[in-house]
Amino acid sequence: MAACAIGDSDALIVVDVQNDFCPDGALAVPHGDEVVPIVNRLGTKFRNVVLTQDWHPAGHLSFASAHLGRAPYDTIAMPYGSQVLWPDHCVQGTSGAAFHSGLQIPHAGLIVRKGLDPAIDSYSALYENDRTTPTGLTGYLRERGIQRLFLAGLALDFCVRYSAEDAVREGFAVVVIVDACRGIDLQGSVATTRSSLGARGVACITAEGLSGGTS
Ligand SMILES: [Zn+2]
């Protein structure tokens, strides 16, 4: 596709580039750390950058350890729908929940923390997994006149996917920068994500497809 020019009504959303989602982390996304230099370069092209941070209380109900007899990556029914159970990860204030030390986007204007409710997971940067409880990010973006979101980060098939789909639902134009994401790929979830994003009109581009910049 033609190079995509970035302006003041665009925002880069950097999803969950945290130690626990990188190699040696509690919920490592394969090659997750490879996105760090790509995301840093992307950050220089955007005046508006938001970072998200998975940020759970200990004993969060998305953790397999909170359910007797369950193992990580089992799926269970929660009151709000189906939920994959994860290893304990991104517990508030731990080093695993910290951003990767190589992440360098000092001009990011907002950090959105999500997954704080002990009983509801939050893949999306906009809504918790009940799809109705907002994080507040939509309001922030609207008040700042943002119309188009570019998503990058971890993991493509969970938090990036859900963020993209909720953003479409909220009326934003949405672009996923696929080479700035890595996936977990549970039971074909990366392929499912790519087809789901396409069906919703989300553009999938590479970082090379961006031009311009404000810095
Ligand atoms: Zn989480």
PDB file of C-alpha atoms and ligand atoms in Angstrom:
ATOM      1  CA  MET A   1       0.000   0.000   0.000  1.00  0.00           C
ATOM      2  CA  ALA A   2       1.038   3.623  -0.366  1.00  0.00           C
ATOM      3  CA  ALA A   3       3.053   5.157   2.441  1.00  0.00           C
ATOM      4  CA  CYS A   4       0.837   6.270   5.257  1.00  0.00           C
ATOM      5  CA  ALA A   5       1.420   9.872   6.460  1.00  0.00           C
ATOM      6  CA  ILE A   6       1.127  10.506  10.191  1.00  0.00           C
ATOM      7  CA  GLY A   7      -0.490  13.627  11.586  1.00  0.00           C
ATOM      8  CA  ASP A   8      -1.861  15.188  14.735  1.00  0.00           C
ATOM      9  CA  SER A   9      -5.131  13.229  14.659  1.00  0.00           C
ATOM     10  CA  ASP A  10      -3.211   9.939  14.747  1.00  0.00           C
ATOM     11  CA  ALA A  11      -2.075   8.088  17.841  1.00  0.00           C
ATOM     12  CA  LEU A  12       0.281   5.186  18.337  1.00  0.00           C
ATOM     13  CA  ILE A  13      -0.938   2.712  20.964  1.00  0.00           C
ATOM     14  CA  VAL A  14       1.919   0.577  22.289  1.00  0.00           C
ATOM     15  CA  VAL A  15       0.357  -2.489  23.871  1.00  0.00           C
ATOM     16  CA  ASP A  16       1.891  -4.264  26.884  1.00  0.00           C
ATOM     17  CA  VAL A  17       5.612  -4.188  26.059  1.00  0.00           C
ATOM     18  CA  GLN A  18       6.346  -5.531  29.536  1.00  0.00           C
ATOM     19  CA  ASN A  19       8.950  -7.901  30.937  1.00  0.00           C
ATOM     20  CA  ASP A  20       6.499 -10.729  31.621  1.00  0.00           C
ATOM     21  CA  PHE A  21       5.533 -10.822  27.933  1.00  0.00           C
ATOM     22  CA  CYS A  22       9.160 -10.975  26.769  1.00  0.00           C
ATOM     23  CA  PRO A  23      11.504 -13.999  26.748  1.00  0.00           C
ATOM     24  CA  ASP A  24      12.169 -15.247  30.301  1.00  0.00           C
ATOM     25  CA  GLY A  25       8.982 -13.530  31.462  1.00  0.00           C
ATOM     26  CA  ALA A  26       6.117 -15.280  33.221  1.00  0.00           C
ATOM     27  CA  LEU A  27       3.920 -15.247  30.107  1.00  0.00           C
ATOM     28  CA  ALA A  28       6.539 -14.940  27.411  1.00  0.00           C
ATOM     29  CA  VAL A  29       5.332 -14.166  23.916  1.00  0.00           C
ATOM     30  CA  PRO A  30       7.794 -15.846  21.521  1.00  0.00           C
ATOM     31  CA  HIS A  31      10.270 -13.209  20.291  1.00  0.00           C
ATOM     32  CA  GLY A  32       8.291 -10.552  22.135  1.00  0.00           C
ATOM     33  CA  ASP A  33      11.387  -8.445  22.786  1.00  0.00           C
ATOM     34  CA  GLU A  34      11.983  -8.105  19.052  1.00  0.00           C
ATOM     35  CA  VAL A  35       9.268  -5.462  18.878  1.00  0.00           C
ATOM     36  CA  VAL A  36      11.150  -3.077  21.173  1.00  0.00           C
ATOM     37  CA  PRO A  37      13.473  -1.407  18.621  1.00  0.00           C
ATOM     38  CA  ILE A  38      10.680  -1.304  16.037  1.00  0.00           C
ATOM     39  CA  VAL A  39       8.287   0.318  18.482  1.00  0.00           C
ATOM     40  CA  ASN A  40      10.943   2.827  19.554  1.00  0.00           C
ATOM     41  CA  ARG A  41      11.432   3.914  15.951  1.00  0.00           C
ATOM     42  CA  LEU A  42       7.677   4.114  15.416  1.00  0.00           C
ATOM     43  CA  GLY A  43       7.353   6.294  18.482  1.00  0.00           C
ATOM     44  CA  THR A  44       9.468   9.016  16.884  1.00  0.00           C
ATOM     45  CA  LYS A  45       6.929   9.356  14.071  1.00  0.00           C
ATOM     46  CA  PHE A  46       3.977  10.154  16.333  1.00  0.00           C
ATOM     47  CA  ARG A  47       3.208  13.230  18.392  1.00  0.00           C
ATOM     48  CA  ASN A  48       0.517  11.231  20.253  1.00  0.00           C
ATOM     49  CA  VAL A  49       1.615   8.004  21.929  1.00  0.00           C
ATOM     50  CA  VAL A  50      -0.202   5.923  24.537  1.00  0.00           C
ATOM     51  CA  LEU A  51       1.405   3.011  26.377  1.00  0.00           C
ATOM     52  CA  THR A  52      -0.686   0.254  27.905  1.00  0.00           C
ATOM     53  CA  GLN A  53       0.361  -1.871  30.844  1.00  0.00           C
ATOM     54  CA  ASP A  54      -1.251  -5.105  32.021  1.00  0.00           C
ATOM     55  CA  TRP A  55      -1.494  -4.516  35.765  1.00  0.00           C
ATOM     56  CA  HIS A  56      -3.146  -7.226  37.855  1.00  0.00           C
ATOM     57  CA  PRO A  57      -3.643  -7.577  41.588  1.00  0.00           C
ATOM     58  CA  ALA A  58      -2.140 -10.785  43.033  1.00  0.00           C
ATOM     59  CA  GLY A  59      -4.610 -13.677  42.802  1.00  0.00           C
ATOM     60  CA  HIS A  60      -6.321 -12.256  39.718  1.00  0.00           C
ATOM     61  CA  LEU A  61      -9.075 -14.525  38.393  1.00  0.00           C
ATOM     62  CA  SER A  62      -7.392 -14.752  34.990  1.00  0.00           C
ATOM     63  CA  PHE A  63      -4.561 -16.675  36.659  1.00  0.00           C
ATOM     64  CA  ALA A  64      -4.796 -20.477  36.533  1.00  0.00           C
ATOM     65  CA  SER A  65      -3.404 -20.511  40.084  1.00  0.00           C
ATOM     66  CA  ALA A  66      -6.653 -18.919  41.273  1.00  0.00           C
ATOM     67  CA  HIS A  67      -8.681 -21.951  40.131  1.00  0.00           C
ATOM     68  CA  LEU A  68      -8.247 -25.307  41.866  1.00  0.00           C
ATOM     69  CA  GLY A  69      -7.273 -28.069  39.448  1.00  0.00           C
ATOM     70  CA  ARG A  70      -6.780 -25.754  36.477  1.00  0.00           C
ATOM     71  CA  ALA A  71      -3.639 -25.317  34.443  1.00  0.00           C
ATOM     72  CA  PRO A  72      -2.363 -22.367  32.420  1.00  0.00           C
ATOM     73  CA  TYR A  73      -3.940 -22.114  28.956  1.00  0.00           C
ATOM     74  CA  ASP A  74      -7.104 -23.975  30.032  1.00  0.00           C
ATOM     75  CA  THR A  75     -10.263 -22.143  29.044  1.00  0.00           C
ATOM     76  CA  ILE A  76     -13.083 -21.649  31.541  1.00  0.00           C
ATOM     77  CA  ALA A  77     -16.470 -19.940  31.564  1.00  0.00           C
ATOM     78  CA  MET A  78     -16.533 -16.660  33.457  1.00  0.00           C
ATOM     79  CA  PRO A  79     -19.681 -14.574  34.053  1.00  0.00           C
ATOM     80  CA  TYR A  80     -18.620 -12.344  31.133  1.00  0.00           C
ATOM     81  CA  GLY A  81     -17.754 -15.193  28.749  1.00  0.00           C
ATOM     82  CA  SER A  82     -14.963 -17.564  27.887  1.00  0.00           C
ATOM     83  CA  GLN A  83     -11.596 -16.869  29.514  1.00  0.00           C
ATOM     84  CA  VAL A  84      -8.186 -18.381  28.885  1.00  0.00           C
ATOM     85  CA  LEU A  85      -6.333 -19.006  32.152  1.00  0.00           C
ATOM     86  CA  TRP A  86      -2.797 -17.661  32.224  1.00  0.00           C
ATOM     87  CA  PRO A  87       0.296 -18.152  34.328  1.00  0.00           C
ATOM     88  CA  ASP A  88       0.542 -15.492  37.045  1.00  0.00           C
ATOM     89  CA  HIS A  89       1.849 -12.401  35.230  1.00  0.00           C
ATOM     90  CA  CYS A  90       2.110  -8.627  35.403  1.00  0.00           C
ATOM     91  CA  VAL A  91       1.334  -8.392  39.095  1.00  0.00           C
ATOM     92  CA  GLN A  92       1.161  -4.752  40.169  1.00  0.00           C
ATOM     93  CA  GLY A  93       4.506  -3.308  41.186  1.00  0.00           C
ATOM     94  CA  THR A  94       6.612  -6.346  40.240  1.00  0.00           C
ATOM     95  CA  SER A  95       9.533  -6.292  37.834  1.00  0.00           C
ATOM     96  CA  GLY A  96       7.541  -8.543  35.505  1.00  0.00           C
ATOM     97  CA  ALA A  97       4.914  -5.827  35.172  1.00  0.00           C
ATOM     98  CA  ALA A  98       7.499  -3.157  34.367  1.00  0.00           C
ATOM     99  CA  PHE A  99       8.005  -2.021  30.801  1.00  0.00           C
ATOM    100  CA  HIS A 100      10.884  -3.677  28.939  1.00  0.00           C
ATOM    101  CA  SER A 101      13.995  -1.719  29.874  1.00  0.00           C
ATOM    102  CA  GLY A 102      14.728  -1.008  26.210  1.00  0.00           C
ATOM    103  CA  LEU A 103      11.407   0.721  25.583  1.00  0.00           C
ATOM    104  CA  GLN A 104      12.238   4.356  24.934  1.00  0.00           C
ATOM    105  CA  ILE A 105       9.287   6.589  24.091  1.00  0.00           C
ATOM    106  CA  PRO A 106       9.719   9.389  26.621  1.00  0.00           C
ATOM    107  CA  HIS A 107       7.142  11.653  24.983  1.00  0.00           C
ATOM    108  CA  ALA A 108       4.293   9.140  25.486  1.00  0.00           C
ATOM    109  CA  GLY A 109       1.436  11.173  26.952  1.00  0.00           C
ATOM    110  CA  LEU A 110      -0.538   8.487  28.757  1.00  0.00           C
ATOM    111  CA  ILE A 111      -0.036   5.103  30.354  1.00  0.00           C
ATOM    112  CA  VAL A 112      -3.240   3.071  30.570  1.00  0.00           C
ATOM    113  CA  ARG A 113      -3.189   0.318  33.154  1.00  0.00           C
ATOM    114  CA  LYS A 114      -5.707  -2.485  32.694  1.00  0.00           C
ATOM    115  CA  GLY A 115      -6.753  -5.719  34.352  1.00  0.00           C
ATOM    116  CA  LEU A 116      -7.030  -4.054  37.764  1.00  0.00           C
ATOM    117  CA  ASP A 117     -10.426  -5.546  38.633  1.00  0.00           C
ATOM    118  CA  PRO A 118      -9.645  -8.844  40.430  1.00  0.00           C
ATOM    119  CA  ALA A 119     -12.564 -10.598  38.728  1.00  0.00           C
ATOM    120  CA  ILE A 120     -12.375  -9.359  35.120  1.00  0.00           C
ATOM    121  CA  ASP A 121      -9.526  -9.694  32.651  1.00  0.00           C
ATOM    122  CA  SER A 122      -8.799  -6.865  30.239  1.00  0.00           C
ATOM    123  CA  TYR A 123      -7.124  -7.663  26.968  1.00  0.00           C
ATOM    124  CA  SER A 124      -8.290  -4.506  25.287  1.00  0.00           C
ATOM    125  CA  ALA A 125      -6.906  -1.063  25.996  1.00  0.00           C
ATOM    126  CA  LEU A 126     -10.454   0.327  25.711  1.00  0.00           C
ATOM    127  CA  TYR A 127     -12.707  -2.158  27.511  1.00  0.00           C
ATOM    128  CA  GLU A 128     -12.375  -4.935  30.033  1.00  0.00           C
ATOM    129  CA  ASN A 129     -13.258  -8.429  28.843  1.00  0.00           C
ATOM    130  CA  ASP A 130     -16.926  -7.958  29.714  1.00  0.00           C
ATOM    131  CA  ARG A 131     -16.780  -5.582  26.687  1.00  0.00           C
ATOM    132  CA  THR A 132     -18.786  -2.985  28.644  1.00  0.00           C
ATOM    133  CA  THR A 133     -16.514  -1.629  31.416  1.00  0.00           C
ATOM    134  CA  PRO A 134     -14.396   1.143  29.882  1.00  0.00           C
ATOM    135  CA  THR A 135     -10.784   1.868  30.753  1.00  0.00           C
ATOM    136  CA  GLY A 136     -11.296   5.557  29.914  1.00  0.00           C
ATOM    137  CA  LEU A 137      -8.970   5.508  26.915  1.00  0.00           C
ATOM    138  CA  THR A 138     -11.763   6.213  24.426  1.00  0.00           C
ATOM    139  CA  GLY A 139     -12.629   9.451  26.199  1.00  0.00           C
ATOM    140  CA  TYR A 140      -9.003  10.527  26.355  1.00  0.00           C
ATOM    141  CA  LEU A 141      -8.519   9.930  22.648  1.00  0.00           C
ATOM    142  CA  ARG A 142     -11.750  11.703  21.688  1.00  0.00           C
ATOM    143  CA  GLU A 143     -10.987  14.737  23.835  1.00  0.00           C
ATOM    144  CA  ARG A 144      -7.629  15.011  22.105  1.00  0.00           C
ATOM    145  CA  GLY A 145      -9.157  14.832  18.630  1.00  0.00           C
ATOM    146  CA  ILE A 146      -7.645  11.489  17.735  1.00  0.00           C
ATOM    147  CA  GLN A 147      -9.350   9.799  14.805  1.00  0.00           C
ATOM    148  CA  ARG A 148      -6.977   7.047  13.767  1.00  0.00           C
ATOM    149  CA  LEU A 149      -5.110   4.541  15.911  1.00  0.00           C
ATOM    150  CA  PHE A 150      -1.970   2.629  15.020  1.00  0.00           C
ATOM    151  CA  LEU A 151      -1.430  -0.431  17.202  1.00  0.00           C
ATOM    152  CA  ALA A 152       1.788  -2.235  17.998  1.00  0.00           C
ATOM    153  CA  GLY A 153       3.006  -4.519  20.779  1.00  0.00           C
ATOM    154  CA  LEU A 154       2.054  -7.732  22.563  1.00  0.00           C
ATOM    155  CA  ALA A 155       0.379  -9.974  21.979  1.00  0.00           C
ATOM    156  CA  LEU A 156      -1.019  -9.672  18.476  1.00  0.00           C
ATOM    157  CA  ASP A 157      -3.692 -12.329  18.980  1.00  0.00           C
ATOM    158  CA  PHE A 158      -4.954 -11.126  22.361  1.00  0.00           C
ATOM    159  CA  CYS A 159      -4.415  -7.586  23.617  1.00  0.00           C
ATOM    160  CA  VAL A 160      -3.633  -6.024  20.240  1.00  0.00           C
ATOM    161  CA  ARG A 161      -6.538  -7.837  18.595  1.00  0.00           C
ATOM    162  CA  TYR A 162      -9.086  -6.906  21.252  1.00  0.00           C
ATOM    163  CA  SER A 163      -7.879  -3.316  21.323  1.00  0.00           C
ATOM    164  CA  ALA A 164      -8.187  -3.050  17.551  1.00  0.00           C
ATOM    165  CA  GLU A 165     -11.662  -4.542  17.497  1.00  0.00           C
ATOM    166  CA  ASP A 166     -12.937  -2.311  20.300  1.00  0.00           C
ATOM    167  CA  ALA A 167     -11.436   0.736  18.593  1.00  0.00           C
ATOM    168  CA  VAL A 168     -13.324  -0.110  15.398  1.00  0.00           C
ATOM    169  CA  ARG A 169     -16.478  -0.470  17.464  1.00  0.00           C
ATOM    170  CA  GLU A 170     -15.846   3.031  18.855  1.00  0.00           C
ATOM    171  CA  GLY A 171     -15.552   4.491  15.370  1.00  0.00           C
ATOM    172  CA  PHE A 172     -11.802   4.970  15.105  1.00  0.00           C
ATOM    173  CA  ALA A 173      -9.920   4.105  11.952  1.00  0.00           C
ATOM    174  CA  VAL A 174      -7.533   1.351  13.005  1.00  0.00           C
ATOM    175  CA  VAL A 175      -4.209   0.195  11.624  1.00  0.00           C
ATOM    176  CA  VAL A 176      -2.182  -2.684  13.056  1.00  0.00           C
ATOM    177  CA  ILE A 177       1.553  -2.530  12.399  1.00  0.00           C
ATOM    178  CA  VAL A 178       2.083  -6.253  12.140  1.00  0.00           C
ATOM    179  CA  ASP A 179       5.865  -6.416  12.185  1.00  0.00           C
ATOM    180  CA  ALA A 180       5.782  -4.417  15.429  1.00  0.00           C
ATOM    181  CA  CYS A 181       3.668  -7.157  17.062  1.00  0.00           C
ATOM    182  CA  ARG A 182       4.305 -10.757  18.096  1.00  0.00           C
ATOM    183  CA  GLY A 183       1.667 -13.394  18.839  1.00  0.00           C
ATOM    184  CA  ILE A 184       1.170 -16.168  21.384  1.00  0.00           C
ATOM    185  CA  ASP A 185      -0.620 -18.359  18.814  1.00  0.00           C
ATOM    186  CA  LEU A 186      -2.840 -20.629  20.899  1.00  0.00           C
ATOM    187  CA  GLN A 187      -4.701 -23.055  18.623  1.00  0.00           C
ATOM    188  CA  GLY A 188      -4.287 -20.973  15.499  1.00  0.00           C
ATOM    189  CA  SER A 189      -5.173 -17.688  17.167  1.00  0.00           C
ATOM    190  CA  VAL A 190      -2.801 -15.637  15.014  1.00  0.00           C
ATOM    191  CA  ALA A 191      -4.518 -16.754  11.810  1.00  0.00           C
ATOM    192  CA  THR A 192      -7.925 -16.177  13.405  1.00  0.00           C
ATOM    193  CA  THR A 193      -6.807 -12.705  14.408  1.00  0.00           C
ATOM    194  CA  ARG A 194      -5.618 -11.797  10.929  1.00  0.00           C
ATOM    195  CA  SER A 195      -8.937 -12.843   9.367  1.00  0.00           C
ATOM    196  CA  SER A 196     -10.984 -11.172  12.080  1.00  0.00           C
ATOM    197  CA  LEU A 197      -9.109  -7.885  11.724  1.00  0.00           C
ATOM    198  CA  GLY A 198      -9.486  -7.998   7.959  1.00  0.00           C
ATOM    199  CA  ALA A 199     -13.218  -8.631   8.238  1.00  0.00           C
ATOM    200  CA  ARG A 200     -13.577  -5.543  10.434  1.00  0.00           C
ATOM    201  CA  GLY A 201     -11.721  -3.254   8.082  1.00  0.00           C
ATOM    202  CA  VAL A 202      -8.553  -3.002  10.159  1.00  0.00           C
ATOM    203  CA  ALA A 203      -5.591  -2.255   7.911  1.00  0.00           C
ATOM    204  CA  CYS A 204      -2.523  -4.401   8.546  1.00  0.00           C
ATOM    205  CA  ILE A 205       0.700  -2.740   7.440  1.00  0.00           C
ATOM    206  CA  THR A 206       4.409  -2.949   8.189  1.00  0.00           C
ATOM    207  CA  ALA A 207       6.435  -0.209   9.862  1.00  0.00           C
ATOM    208  CA  GLU A 208       7.988   0.583   6.483  1.00  0.00           C
ATOM    209  CA  GLY A 209       4.553   1.674   5.299  1.00  0.00           C
ATOM    210  CA  LEU A 210       4.645   4.741   7.544  1.00  0.00           C
ATOM    211  CA  SER A 211       6.084   8.058   6.468  1.00  0.00           C
ATOM    212  CA  GLY A 212       6.260  11.562   7.813  1.00  0.00           C
ATOM    213  CA  GLY A 213       6.482  12.220  11.515  1.00  0.00           C
ATOM    214  CA  THR A 214       6.343  15.089  13.925  1.00  0.00           C
ATOM    215  CA  SER A 215       9.679  14.913  15.659  1.00  0.00           C
TER     216      SER A 215
HETATM  217 ZN    ZN B   1      -3.011 -10.127  31.962  1.00  0.00          ZN
END
